Short mmCIF file of C-alpha atoms in Angstrom, two decimals:
data_model
loop_
_atom_site.label_atom_id
_atom_site.label_comp_id
_atom_site.label_asym_id
_atom_site.label_seq_id
_atom_site.Cartn_x
_atom_site.Cartn_y
_atom_site.Cartn_z
CA MET P 1 7.57 9.73 -5.06
CA ARG P 2 4.73 11.28 -3.09
CA THR P 3 1.11 10.29 -3.62
CA THR P 4 -1.79 12.04 -1.91
CA PHE P 5 -5.03 10.15 -1.38
CA SER P 6 -8.27 12.06 -0.88
CA ARG P 7 -10.25 11.84 2.37
CA GLN P 8 -11.08 8.22 3.13
CA THR P 9 -14.43 6.70 4.06
CA ARG P 10 -14.65 3.62 6.20
CA PRO P 11 -14.89 0.41 4.13
CA VAL P 12 -18.50 -0.75 4.21
CA ARG P 13 -17.51 -4.33 4.91
CA GLY P 14 -14.48 -3.48 7.02
CA ILE P 15 -10.94 -4.74 6.54
CA ARG P 16 -11.18 -8.02 4.62
CA SER P 17 -7.68 -8.86 3.38
CA TRP P 18 -5.14 -10.76 5.42
CA TRP P 19 -2.52 -8.05 4.83
CA GLY P 20 -4.94 -5.30 5.86
CA LYS P 21 -5.64 -7.17 9.09
CA ALA P 22 -1.89 -7.58 9.63
CA TRP P 23 -1.49 -3.79 9.32
CA GLN P 24 -4.28 -3.21 11.84
CA ARG P 25 -2.63 -5.62 14.29
CA ALA P 26 0.57 -3.59 13.97
CA VAL P 27 -1.40 -0.41 14.75
CA GLU P 28 -2.87 -2.06 17.84
CA GLU P 29 0.64 -3.11 18.90
CA ALA P 30 1.87 0.46 18.41
CA ALA P 31 -0.87 1.93 20.63
CA TYR P 32 0.19 2.54 24.22
CA SER P 33 -3.21 1.46 25.53
CA ASP P 34 -6.91 1.22 24.68
CA ALA P 35 -7.28 4.74 26.11
CA GLU P 36 -5.62 6.07 22.94
CA LEU P 37 -6.85 3.36 20.56
CA ARG P 38 -10.57 3.88 21.19
CA PRO P 39 -10.65 7.61 20.34
CA GLY P 40 -8.27 6.93 17.46
CA ARG P 41 -10.77 4.51 15.97
CA ALA P 42 -13.57 7.02 16.54
CA HIS P 43 -11.64 9.76 14.69
CA ALA P 44 -10.99 7.39 11.78
CA ARG P 45 -14.60 6.24 11.52
CA ARG P 46 -16.00 9.78 11.72
CA GLY P 47 -13.80 10.87 8.85
CA ASP P 48 -11.79 13.36 10.92
CA VAL P 49 -8.63 12.54 8.95
CA GLY P 50 -7.96 14.65 5.87
CA ALA P 51 -6.07 13.68 2.73
CA ILE P 52 -3.22 11.25 3.39
CA THR P 53 0.13 11.72 1.68
CA VAL P 54 2.17 8.55 1.19
CA GLU P 55 5.89 8.67 0.47
CA PRO P 56 8.84 6.35 1.01
CA GLY P 57 9.22 6.02 4.74
CA GLY P 58 6.21 7.98 5.87
CA LEU P 59 2.66 9.29 5.99
CA LEU P 60 1.45 12.85 6.42
CA ALA P 61 -2.10 13.95 7.25
CA ALA P 62 -4.17 16.32 9.35
CA CYS P 63 -6.72 15.13 11.89
CA ARG P 64 -9.61 17.27 13.08
CA ASP P 65 -10.53 17.22 16.77
CA GLY P 66 -13.40 19.54 17.64
CA ASP P 67 -12.47 23.04 16.48
CA ASP P 68 -8.80 22.15 16.14
CA ALA P 69 -6.82 20.33 13.48
CA TRP P 70 -3.49 18.66 14.18
CA THR P 71 -0.72 17.59 11.83
CA VAL P 72 0.41 13.97 12.04
CA GLU P 73 3.60 12.48 10.63
CA ILE P 74 4.16 8.73 10.61
CA ALA P 75 7.54 7.11 9.98
CA ILE P 76 8.09 3.53 8.81
CA PRO P 77 11.53 2.15 7.92
CA VAL P 78 12.38 2.07 4.22
CA LEU P 79 13.97 -1.13 2.96
CA GLU P 80 17.67 -0.93 2.24
CA GLU P 81 18.66 -1.06 -1.43
CA ALA P 82 19.63 -4.74 -1.27
CA ALA P 83 16.31 -5.61 0.38
CA GLN P 84 14.39 -3.63 -2.25
CA THR P 85 16.18 -5.56 -4.98
CA ALA P 86 15.38 -8.85 -3.24
CA LEU P 87 11.70 -7.85 -2.99
CA VAL P 88 11.53 -7.06 -6.72
CA GLU P 89 13.21 -10.39 -7.44
CA ALA P 90 10.59 -12.13 -5.30
CA VAL P 91 7.84 -10.49 -7.35
CA ALA P 92 9.55 -11.56 -10.59
CA ALA P 93 10.17 -15.11 -9.39
CA GLU P 94 6.62 -16.33 -10.07
CA SER P 95 4.47 -15.59 -13.09
CA GLY P 96 1.30 -13.73 -12.18
CA ARG P 97 2.52 -12.01 -9.02
CA ILE P 98 2.71 -8.53 -10.54
CA ALA P 99 -0.74 -8.96 -12.09
CA GLU P 100 -2.14 -9.93 -8.68
CA LEU P 101 -0.52 -6.92 -7.02
CA LEU P 102 -1.92 -4.54 -9.62
CA ALA P 103 -5.33 -6.15 -9.17
CA GLY P 104 -5.21 -5.28 -5.45
CA HIS P 105 -4.15 -8.67 -4.06
CA LEU P 106 -0.99 -9.42 -2.06
CA PRO P 107 -0.04 -13.09 -2.58
CA HIS P 108 0.76 -14.76 0.73
CA ASP P 109 3.51 -16.82 -0.88
CA LEU P 110 5.16 -13.61 -2.11
CA VAL P 111 5.44 -12.31 1.46
CA GLU P 112 6.74 -15.70 2.63
CA HIS P 113 9.27 -15.74 -0.23
CA ALA P 114 10.43 -12.23 0.72
CA GLU P 115 10.78 -13.22 4.38
CA GLU P 116 12.88 -16.23 3.38
CA VAL P 117 15.43 -13.85 1.84
CA GLY P 118 15.33 -11.53 4.85
CA VAL P 119 12.83 -8.91 3.65
CA GLU P 120 10.06 -7.91 6.06
CA LEU P 121 7.35 -6.22 4.02
CA LEU P 122 4.59 -6.02 6.62
CA PRO P 123 5.43 -3.76 9.57
CA PHE P 124 5.21 -4.60 13.25
CA GLY P 125 4.06 -2.18 15.94
CA GLY P 126 7.52 -1.02 16.98
CA GLU P 127 8.27 0.15 13.43
CA LEU P 128 5.35 2.60 13.35
CA THR P 129 6.54 5.81 14.97
CA ALA P 130 4.51 9.01 15.02
CA THR P 131 4.60 12.68 15.89
CA CYS P 132 1.63 15.03 16.22
CA THR P 133 1.34 18.76 16.82
CA CYS P 134 -1.23 18.17 19.60
CA ALA P 135 -0.28 18.34 23.27
CA HIS P 136 -0.86 14.65 24.01
CA TYR P 137 1.98 13.23 26.06
CA LEU P 138 2.09 9.83 24.34
CA ASP P 139 2.99 8.85 20.79
CA PRO P 140 1.17 7.61 18.92
CA CYS P 141 -1.66 9.83 20.13
CA PRO P 142 -5.30 9.23 19.10
CA HIS P 143 -4.84 11.50 16.06
CA ALA P 144 -1.82 9.52 14.86
CA LEU P 145 -3.65 6.25 15.47
CA ALA P 146 -6.56 7.55 13.37
CA VAL P 147 -4.15 8.25 10.49
CA LEU P 148 -2.59 4.80 10.87
CA ILE P 149 -6.00 3.14 10.87
CA GLN P 150 -7.03 4.94 7.70
CA ALA P 151 -3.66 4.13 6.13
CA GLY P 152 -4.63 0.52 6.76
CA TRP P 153 -7.74 1.08 4.64
CA LEU P 154 -5.47 2.22 1.81
CA VAL P 155 -3.17 -0.78 2.22
CA ASP P 156 -6.18 -3.12 2.34
CA ALA P 157 -7.44 -1.79 -1.00
CA ASP P 158 -4.02 -1.53 -2.67
CA PRO P 159 -1.03 -3.47 -1.28
CA LEU P 160 1.30 -1.43 -3.49
CA VAL P 161 0.77 1.41 -0.98
CA LEU P 162 2.73 -0.81 1.42
CA PHE P 163 5.45 -1.24 -1.20
CA ALA P 164 5.61 2.57 -1.63
CA LEU P 165 5.99 3.08 2.12
CA ARG P 166 8.86 0.61 2.11
CA GLY P 167 10.56 2.51 -0.72
CA VAL P 168 9.45 0.50 -3.78
CA ASP P 169 7.42 2.82 -6.01
CA ARG P 170 4.77 1.31 -8.31
CA ASP P 171 6.23 2.82 -11.51
CA ASP P 172 9.78 1.88 -10.53
CA LEU P 173 8.63 -1.67 -9.81
CA LEU P 174 7.01 -1.97 -13.24
CA ALA P 175 10.05 -0.46 -14.94
CA ASP P 176 12.38 -2.85 -13.13
CA LEU P 177 10.23 -5.85 -14.02
CA HIS P 178 10.04 -4.70 -17.64
CA ALA P 179 13.83 -4.37 -17.78
CA ARG P 180 14.17 -7.94 -16.54
CA THR P 181 12.08 -9.23 -19.45
CA VAL P 182 14.60 -7.96 -22.01
CA LEU P 183 17.75 -9.28 -20.32
CA PRO P 184 19.45 -12.29 -21.95
CA PRO P 185 18.20 -15.46 -20.25
CA GLY P 186 20.70 -17.45 -18.23
CA SER P 187 18.96 -20.80 -18.54
CA ALA P 188 15.92 -22.54 -19.98
CA LEU P 189 14.09 -21.95 -16.68
CA ASP P 190 15.07 -18.28 -16.72
CA ALA P 191 13.74 -18.02 -20.28
CA ARG P 192 10.38 -19.52 -19.31
CA VAL P 193 9.97 -17.32 -16.24
CA SER P 194 11.15 -14.23 -18.16
CA GLY P 195 8.65 -14.97 -20.92
CA ASP P 196 5.80 -15.35 -18.44
CA LEU P 197 6.80 -12.12 -16.72
CA ALA P 198 6.94 -10.30 -20.05
CA ASP P 199 3.39 -11.48 -20.77
CA ASP P 200 2.23 -10.19 -17.37
CA VAL P 201 3.83 -6.77 -17.86
CA GLU P 202 2.52 -6.51 -21.44
CA LEU P 203 -1.05 -7.25 -20.27
CA VAL P 204 -0.78 -4.65 -17.50
CA VAL P 205 0.53 -1.95 -19.85
CA ASP P 206 -2.14 -2.77 -22.45
CA ALA P 207 -4.89 -2.49 -19.83
CA ALA P 208 -3.54 0.88 -18.66
CA VAL P 209 -3.47 2.24 -22.24
CA ARG P 210 -7.04 1.07 -22.89
CA ALA P 211 -8.26 2.66 -19.67
CA GLU P 212 -6.54 5.95 -20.51
CA ARG P 213 -8.27 6.07 -23.92
CA LEU P 214 -11.68 4.94 -22.68
CA LEU P 215 -12.03 7.26 -19.67
CA PRO P 216 -12.54 10.55 -21.63
CA LEU P 217 -15.11 8.85 -23.88
CA PHE P 218 -16.95 7.38 -20.92
CA GLU P 219 -17.07 10.73 -19.09
CA ALA P 220 -18.38 12.44 -22.25
CA GLY P 221 -21.14 9.85 -22.63
CA ALA P 222 -19.88 8.77 -26.04
CA ASP P 223 -20.23 5.30 -27.49
CA LEU P 224 -17.26 3.13 -26.61
CA PRO P 225 -15.40 1.58 -29.56
CA GLY P 226 -15.61 -2.19 -29.52
CA GLU P 227 -11.90 -2.72 -30.08
CA LEU P 228 -11.09 -0.97 -26.77
CA VAL P 229 -13.71 -2.66 -24.60
#
């Protein structure tokens, strides 16, 4: 599934999450030298990058440079099917993990759990490959680095963007977790964990329904019904 995010503005307080900083370190590793990284940062901070499209395995955006605009494509490896399944199982293994993810927080123990079963969620520099329509002789060029830096702002605000890049879509993740809550339990422990997970998913769905019903009323300036607040 493709998702396009509107033009980004630099976070007022900068990158604050540990996973956002990990992404930025990967971008720095991917850069050939500071000669490309410095102008890349300048492009990102000036807002020269347009809307960013996120899809499994890649990013697509345009970057303005003076009177010109160049098209940037970023590739990042998608997890194999078995690794995607293992990642979903890691999310389901502890009650509260999906709620944290949907609240914009990536639990450190979730990433450690995934790594223990051979799933690398956070990229390293060598995994971030880029092409740009500009004439720069190195990849990633400053335009591609600008897109990568702004992609890090997206990941910092919503770690599920990272999941989407790795091939695990938000809606598919929720559907998979929901399906797990209705499977027959294999043990008392499975039953407890499944019950906790069902509660998490139910709370998330309820919050989404409330938000969908409240938003039109809020935009119209109407009084909000107490039962939905």
